[in-house]
Tab-separated table of C-alpha atoms in Angstrom:
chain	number	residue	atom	x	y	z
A	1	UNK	CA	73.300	131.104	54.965
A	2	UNK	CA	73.436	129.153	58.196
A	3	UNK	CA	71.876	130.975	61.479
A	4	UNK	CA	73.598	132.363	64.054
A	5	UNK	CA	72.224	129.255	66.612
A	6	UNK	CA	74.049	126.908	64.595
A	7	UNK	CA	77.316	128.905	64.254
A	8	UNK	CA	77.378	129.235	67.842
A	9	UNK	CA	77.440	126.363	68.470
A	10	UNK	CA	79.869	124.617	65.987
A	11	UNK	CA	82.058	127.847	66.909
A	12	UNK	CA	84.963	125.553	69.332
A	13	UNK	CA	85.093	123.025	66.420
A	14	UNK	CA	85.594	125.826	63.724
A	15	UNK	CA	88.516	127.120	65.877
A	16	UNK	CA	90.092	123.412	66.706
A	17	UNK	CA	89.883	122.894	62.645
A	18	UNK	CA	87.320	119.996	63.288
A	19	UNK	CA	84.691	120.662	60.675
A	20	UNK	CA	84.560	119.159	57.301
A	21	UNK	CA	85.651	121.288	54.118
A	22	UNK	CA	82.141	122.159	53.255
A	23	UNK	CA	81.210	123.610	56.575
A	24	UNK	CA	84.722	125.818	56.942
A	25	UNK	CA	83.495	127.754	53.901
A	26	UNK	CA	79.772	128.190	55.370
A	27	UNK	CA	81.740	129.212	58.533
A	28	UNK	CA	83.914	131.786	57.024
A	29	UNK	CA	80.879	133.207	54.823
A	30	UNK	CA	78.879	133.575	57.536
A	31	UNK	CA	81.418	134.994	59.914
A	32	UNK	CA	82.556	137.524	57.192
A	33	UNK	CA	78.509	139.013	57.119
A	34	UNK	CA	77.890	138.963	60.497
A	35	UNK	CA	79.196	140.972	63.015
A	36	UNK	CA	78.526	139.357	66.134
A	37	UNK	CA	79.319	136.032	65.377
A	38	UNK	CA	82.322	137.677	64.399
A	39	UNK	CA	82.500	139.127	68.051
A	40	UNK	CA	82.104	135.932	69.778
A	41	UNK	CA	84.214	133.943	68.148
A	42	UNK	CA	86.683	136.901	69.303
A	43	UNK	CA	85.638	136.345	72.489
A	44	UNK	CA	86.116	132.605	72.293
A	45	UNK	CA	89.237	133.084	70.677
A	46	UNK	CA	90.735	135.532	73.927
A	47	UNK	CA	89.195	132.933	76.637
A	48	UNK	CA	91.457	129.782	74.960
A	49	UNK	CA	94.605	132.186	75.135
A	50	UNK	CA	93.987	132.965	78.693
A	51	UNK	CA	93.884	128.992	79.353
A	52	UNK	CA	97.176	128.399	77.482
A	53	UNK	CA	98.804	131.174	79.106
A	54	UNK	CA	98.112	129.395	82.409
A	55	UNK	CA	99.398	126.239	80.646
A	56	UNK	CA	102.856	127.106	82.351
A	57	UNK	CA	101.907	127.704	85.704
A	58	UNK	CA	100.307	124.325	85.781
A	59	UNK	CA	103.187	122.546	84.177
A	60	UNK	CA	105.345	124.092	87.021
A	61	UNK	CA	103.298	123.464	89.834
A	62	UNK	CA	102.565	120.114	88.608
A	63	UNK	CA	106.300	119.487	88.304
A	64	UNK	CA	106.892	121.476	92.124
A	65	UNK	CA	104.725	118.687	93.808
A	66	UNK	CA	106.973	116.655	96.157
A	67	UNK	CA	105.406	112.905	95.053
A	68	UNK	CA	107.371	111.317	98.031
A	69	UNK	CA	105.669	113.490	100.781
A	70	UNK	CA	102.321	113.096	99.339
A	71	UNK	CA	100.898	110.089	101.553
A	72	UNK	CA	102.196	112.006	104.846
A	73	UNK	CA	100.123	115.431	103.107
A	74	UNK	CA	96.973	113.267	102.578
A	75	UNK	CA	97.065	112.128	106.026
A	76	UNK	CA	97.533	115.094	107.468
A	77	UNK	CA	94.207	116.083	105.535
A	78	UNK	CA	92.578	113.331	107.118
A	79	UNK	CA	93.439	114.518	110.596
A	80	UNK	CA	93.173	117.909	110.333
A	81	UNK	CA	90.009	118.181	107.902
A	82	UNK	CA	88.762	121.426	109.853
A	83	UNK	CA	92.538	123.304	109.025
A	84	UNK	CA	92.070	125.370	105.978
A	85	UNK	CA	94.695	124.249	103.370
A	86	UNK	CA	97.393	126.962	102.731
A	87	UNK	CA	96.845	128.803	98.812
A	88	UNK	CA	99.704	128.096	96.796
A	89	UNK	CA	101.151	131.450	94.949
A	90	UNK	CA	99.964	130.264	91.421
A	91	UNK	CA	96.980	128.886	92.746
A	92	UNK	CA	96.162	132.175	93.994
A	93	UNK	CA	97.273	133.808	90.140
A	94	UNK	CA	94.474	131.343	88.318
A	95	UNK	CA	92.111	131.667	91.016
A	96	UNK	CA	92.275	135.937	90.104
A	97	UNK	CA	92.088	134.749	86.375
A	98	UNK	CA	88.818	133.260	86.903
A	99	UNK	CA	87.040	135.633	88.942
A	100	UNK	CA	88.023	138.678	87.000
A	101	UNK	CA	87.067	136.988	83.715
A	102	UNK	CA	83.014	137.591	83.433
A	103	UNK	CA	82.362	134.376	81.284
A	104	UNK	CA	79.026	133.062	79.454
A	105	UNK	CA	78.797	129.915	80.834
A	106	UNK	CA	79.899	128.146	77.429
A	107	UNK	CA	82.929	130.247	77.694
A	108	UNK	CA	83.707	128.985	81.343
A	109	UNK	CA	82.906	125.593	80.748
A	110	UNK	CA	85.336	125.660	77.581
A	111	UNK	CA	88.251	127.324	79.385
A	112	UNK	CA	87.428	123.840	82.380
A	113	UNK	CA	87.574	121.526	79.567
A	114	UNK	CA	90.970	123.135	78.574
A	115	UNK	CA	92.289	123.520	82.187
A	116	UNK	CA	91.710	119.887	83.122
A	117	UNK	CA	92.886	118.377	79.812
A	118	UNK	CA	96.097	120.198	80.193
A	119	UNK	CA	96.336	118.459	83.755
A	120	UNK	CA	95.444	115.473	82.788
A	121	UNK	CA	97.935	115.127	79.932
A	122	UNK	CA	100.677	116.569	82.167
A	123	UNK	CA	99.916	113.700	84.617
A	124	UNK	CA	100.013	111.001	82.553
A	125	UNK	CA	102.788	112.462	80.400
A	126	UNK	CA	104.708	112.620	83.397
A	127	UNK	CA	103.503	109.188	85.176
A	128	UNK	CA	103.848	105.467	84.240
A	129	UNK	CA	100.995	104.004	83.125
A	130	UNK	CA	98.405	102.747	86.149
A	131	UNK	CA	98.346	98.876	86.492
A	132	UNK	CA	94.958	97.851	84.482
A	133	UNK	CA	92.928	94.640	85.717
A	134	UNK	CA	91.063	92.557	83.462
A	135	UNK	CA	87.930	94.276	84.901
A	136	UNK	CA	89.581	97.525	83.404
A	137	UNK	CA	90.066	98.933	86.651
A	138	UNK	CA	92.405	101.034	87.496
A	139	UNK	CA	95.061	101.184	90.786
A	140	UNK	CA	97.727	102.831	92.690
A	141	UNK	CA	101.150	101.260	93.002
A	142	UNK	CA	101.048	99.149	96.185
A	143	UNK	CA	103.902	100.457	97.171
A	144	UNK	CA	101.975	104.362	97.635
A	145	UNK	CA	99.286	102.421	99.458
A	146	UNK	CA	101.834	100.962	101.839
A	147	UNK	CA	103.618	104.335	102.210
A	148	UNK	CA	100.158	105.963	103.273
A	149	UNK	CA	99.194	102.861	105.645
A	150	UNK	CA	102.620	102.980	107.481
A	151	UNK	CA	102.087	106.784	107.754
A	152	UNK	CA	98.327	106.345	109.128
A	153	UNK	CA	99.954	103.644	111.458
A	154	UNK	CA	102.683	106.280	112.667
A	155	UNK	CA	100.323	109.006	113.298
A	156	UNK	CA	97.460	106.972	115.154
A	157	UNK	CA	100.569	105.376	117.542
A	158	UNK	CA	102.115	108.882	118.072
A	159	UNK	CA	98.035	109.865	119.014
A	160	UNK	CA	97.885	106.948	121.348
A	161	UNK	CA	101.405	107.508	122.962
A	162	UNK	CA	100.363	111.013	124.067
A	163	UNK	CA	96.928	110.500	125.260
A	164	UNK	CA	98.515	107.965	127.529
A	165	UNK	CA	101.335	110.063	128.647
A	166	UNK	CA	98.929	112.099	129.547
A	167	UNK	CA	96.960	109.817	131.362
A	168	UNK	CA	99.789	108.578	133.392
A	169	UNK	CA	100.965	112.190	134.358
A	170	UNK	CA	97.501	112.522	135.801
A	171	UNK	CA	97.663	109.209	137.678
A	172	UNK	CA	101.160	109.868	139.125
A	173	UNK	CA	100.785	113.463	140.347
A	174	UNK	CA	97.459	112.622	142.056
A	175	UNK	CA	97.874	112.175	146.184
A	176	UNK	CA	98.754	108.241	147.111
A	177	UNK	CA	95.152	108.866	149.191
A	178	UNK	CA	93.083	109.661	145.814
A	179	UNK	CA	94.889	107.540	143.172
A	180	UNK	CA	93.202	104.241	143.930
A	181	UNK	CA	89.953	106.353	143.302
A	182	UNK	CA	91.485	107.689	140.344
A	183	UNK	CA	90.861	104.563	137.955
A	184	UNK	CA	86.927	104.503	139.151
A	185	UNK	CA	86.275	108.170	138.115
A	186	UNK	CA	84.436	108.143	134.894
A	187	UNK	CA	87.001	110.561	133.278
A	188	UNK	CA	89.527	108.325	133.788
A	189	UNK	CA	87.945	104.804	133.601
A	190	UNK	CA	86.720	106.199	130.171
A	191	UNK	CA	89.368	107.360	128.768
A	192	UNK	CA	91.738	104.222	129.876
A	193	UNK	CA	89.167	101.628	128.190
A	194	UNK	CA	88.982	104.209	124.847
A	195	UNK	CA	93.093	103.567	125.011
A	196	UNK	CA	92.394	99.972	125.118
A	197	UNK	CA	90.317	99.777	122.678
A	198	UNK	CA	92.619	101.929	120.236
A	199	UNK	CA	96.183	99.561	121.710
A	200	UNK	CA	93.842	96.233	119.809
A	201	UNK	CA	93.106	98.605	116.758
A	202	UNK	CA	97.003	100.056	116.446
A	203	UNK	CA	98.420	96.325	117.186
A	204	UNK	CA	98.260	94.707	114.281
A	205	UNK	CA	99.667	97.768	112.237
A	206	UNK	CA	102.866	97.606	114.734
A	207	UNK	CA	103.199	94.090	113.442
A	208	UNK	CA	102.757	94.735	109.975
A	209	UNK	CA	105.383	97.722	110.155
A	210	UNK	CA	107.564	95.377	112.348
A	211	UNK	CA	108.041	98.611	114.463
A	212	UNK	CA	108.965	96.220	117.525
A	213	UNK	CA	110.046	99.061	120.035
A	214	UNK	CA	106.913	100.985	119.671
A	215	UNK	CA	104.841	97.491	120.199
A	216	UNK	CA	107.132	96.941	123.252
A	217	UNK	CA	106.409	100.454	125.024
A	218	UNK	CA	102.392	100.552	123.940
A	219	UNK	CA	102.175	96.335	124.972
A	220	UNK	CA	103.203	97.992	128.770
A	221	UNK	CA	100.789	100.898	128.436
A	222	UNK	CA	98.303	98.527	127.540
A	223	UNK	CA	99.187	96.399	130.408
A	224	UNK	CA	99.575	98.777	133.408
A	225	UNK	CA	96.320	100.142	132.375
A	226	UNK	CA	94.481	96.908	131.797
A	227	UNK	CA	95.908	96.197	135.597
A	228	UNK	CA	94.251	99.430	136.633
A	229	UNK	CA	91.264	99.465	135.726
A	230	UNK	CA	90.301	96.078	136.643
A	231	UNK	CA	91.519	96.005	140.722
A	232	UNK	CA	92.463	99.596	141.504
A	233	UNK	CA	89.011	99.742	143.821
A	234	UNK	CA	91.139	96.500	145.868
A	235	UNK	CA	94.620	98.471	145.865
A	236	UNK	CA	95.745	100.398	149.284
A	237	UNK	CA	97.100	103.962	149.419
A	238	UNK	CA	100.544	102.373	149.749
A	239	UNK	CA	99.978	99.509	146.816
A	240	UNK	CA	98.906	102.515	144.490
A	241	UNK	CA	102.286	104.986	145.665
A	242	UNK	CA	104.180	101.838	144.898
A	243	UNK	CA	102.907	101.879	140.938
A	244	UNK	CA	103.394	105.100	140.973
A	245	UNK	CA	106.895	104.598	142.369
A	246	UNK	CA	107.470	101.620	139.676
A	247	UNK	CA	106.175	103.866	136.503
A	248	UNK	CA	109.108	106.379	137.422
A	249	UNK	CA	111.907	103.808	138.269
A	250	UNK	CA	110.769	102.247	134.802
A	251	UNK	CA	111.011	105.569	132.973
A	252	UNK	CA	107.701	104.819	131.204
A	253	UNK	CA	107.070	108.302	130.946
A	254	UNK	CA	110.477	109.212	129.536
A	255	UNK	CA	110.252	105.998	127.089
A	256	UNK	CA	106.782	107.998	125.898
A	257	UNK	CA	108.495	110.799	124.936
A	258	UNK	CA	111.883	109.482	123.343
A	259	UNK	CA	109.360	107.406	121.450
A	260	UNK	CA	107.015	109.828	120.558
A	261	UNK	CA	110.028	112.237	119.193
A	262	UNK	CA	111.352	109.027	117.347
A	263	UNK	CA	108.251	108.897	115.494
A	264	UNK	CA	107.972	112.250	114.868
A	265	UNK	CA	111.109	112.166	112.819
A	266	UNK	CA	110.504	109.376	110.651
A	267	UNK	CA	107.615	110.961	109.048
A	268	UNK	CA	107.199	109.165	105.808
């Protein structure tokens, strides 16, 4: 007769008919005399139903997830990291499952084996094969990778359009007598090279996207503050009123914002 150790533990293979002939009968006999090995198999037997019962739900919220949006939803992970993700209804129905089920830990880490394998066969089911290297690595299309670097280019121009829109509001409601001190305060002088800095980052994404009209609005940003920093301490109370003056009869700040609301709406 075979101890209760060694039933235990061939107990998922018994119930997946992966034993050999000789051990099914040992199995059987040695279920059929003891009562609870009898009981856990039971047990066993109730936690794999739960998983395929849930086998649906995944399947449907599998199939529910928009593919095309998913580069803007990763980004938007990336810059909001702190923003608790919403819980989807069925995530919330196996999320219950688990908790109210009190499982041995053999039990629980059966019913995750299940769980992920039916994912994982749903996913590649469902997808065409990944592009293998002779390394056997594996990749993304190119094509998803572009799709999440044009949205990571949209999102860090729309950031830099509305820091400097900000910025420039600051700069033009200011009185003509404090604006040339305006560029030397630290707040400002800061933030203006930190826009600089992020116009050379942003640049060559602009290029690669060949989204000309943003380049053109954030290449006279870039300019105008360049010009700033580096000989507002020279400029008189009427030279400054006069950029002021020139920033509104250019509509820079109503450019911003037709841009800005552009880009908002092409969110990939």
């Amino acid at each position: 007769m075979m101890d209760c150790k060694k039933i235990k533990k061939d107990l998922v293979a018994f119930l997946y008919g992966e034993l050999r002939e000789d051990e099914k009968e040992l199995m059987k006999a040695h279920l059929d005399a003891c009562p609870d090995c009898r009981k856990e198999l039971q047990h066993m037997k109730e936690v794999i139903k739960g998983a395929d019962s849930l086998q649906e739900d995944i399947e449907k919220a599998m199939a529910s997830v928009d593919w095309e949006e998913l580069p803007s939803r990763i980004t938007e992970a990336v810059f909001e990291k702190e923003a608790p993700l919403p819980r989807e209804p069925w995530l919330a129905g196996i999320s219950r499952f688990f908790f109210q089920l009190k499982l041995k830990p053999v039990y629980a880490a059966l019913l995750i084996g299940v769980l992920l394998g039916s994912i994982i066969t749903f996913m590649v089911l469902r997808a065409p094969l990944p592009r293998e290297t002779e390394a056997g690595e594996f990749f993304v299309s190119q094509d998803f990778l572009e799709r999440v670097e044009l949205e990571m280019a949209r999102r860090d121009t729309l950031d830099y359009l509305e820091e400097s829109q900000y910025l420039l509001l600051d700069f033009i409601q200011s009185p003509s007598e404090k604006s040339a001190e305006f560029w030397q305060s630290e707040f400002a002088s800061r933030k203006a090279r930190g826009l600089l800095a992020k116009k050379k980052y942003i640049s060559p994404q602009l290029d690669k996207f060949k989204m000309a009209k943003a380049k053109a609005i954030c290449d006279q940003i870039e300019y105008l503050f360049y010009e700033l920093v580096q000989i507002s301490a020279q400029l008189s109370e009427e030279e400054v009123s006069k950029i002021q003056n020139m920033i509104e009869e250019k509509k820079l700040l109503l450019k911003i914002k037709l841009l800005k609301k552009e880009l908002e709406q092409s969110e990939v």
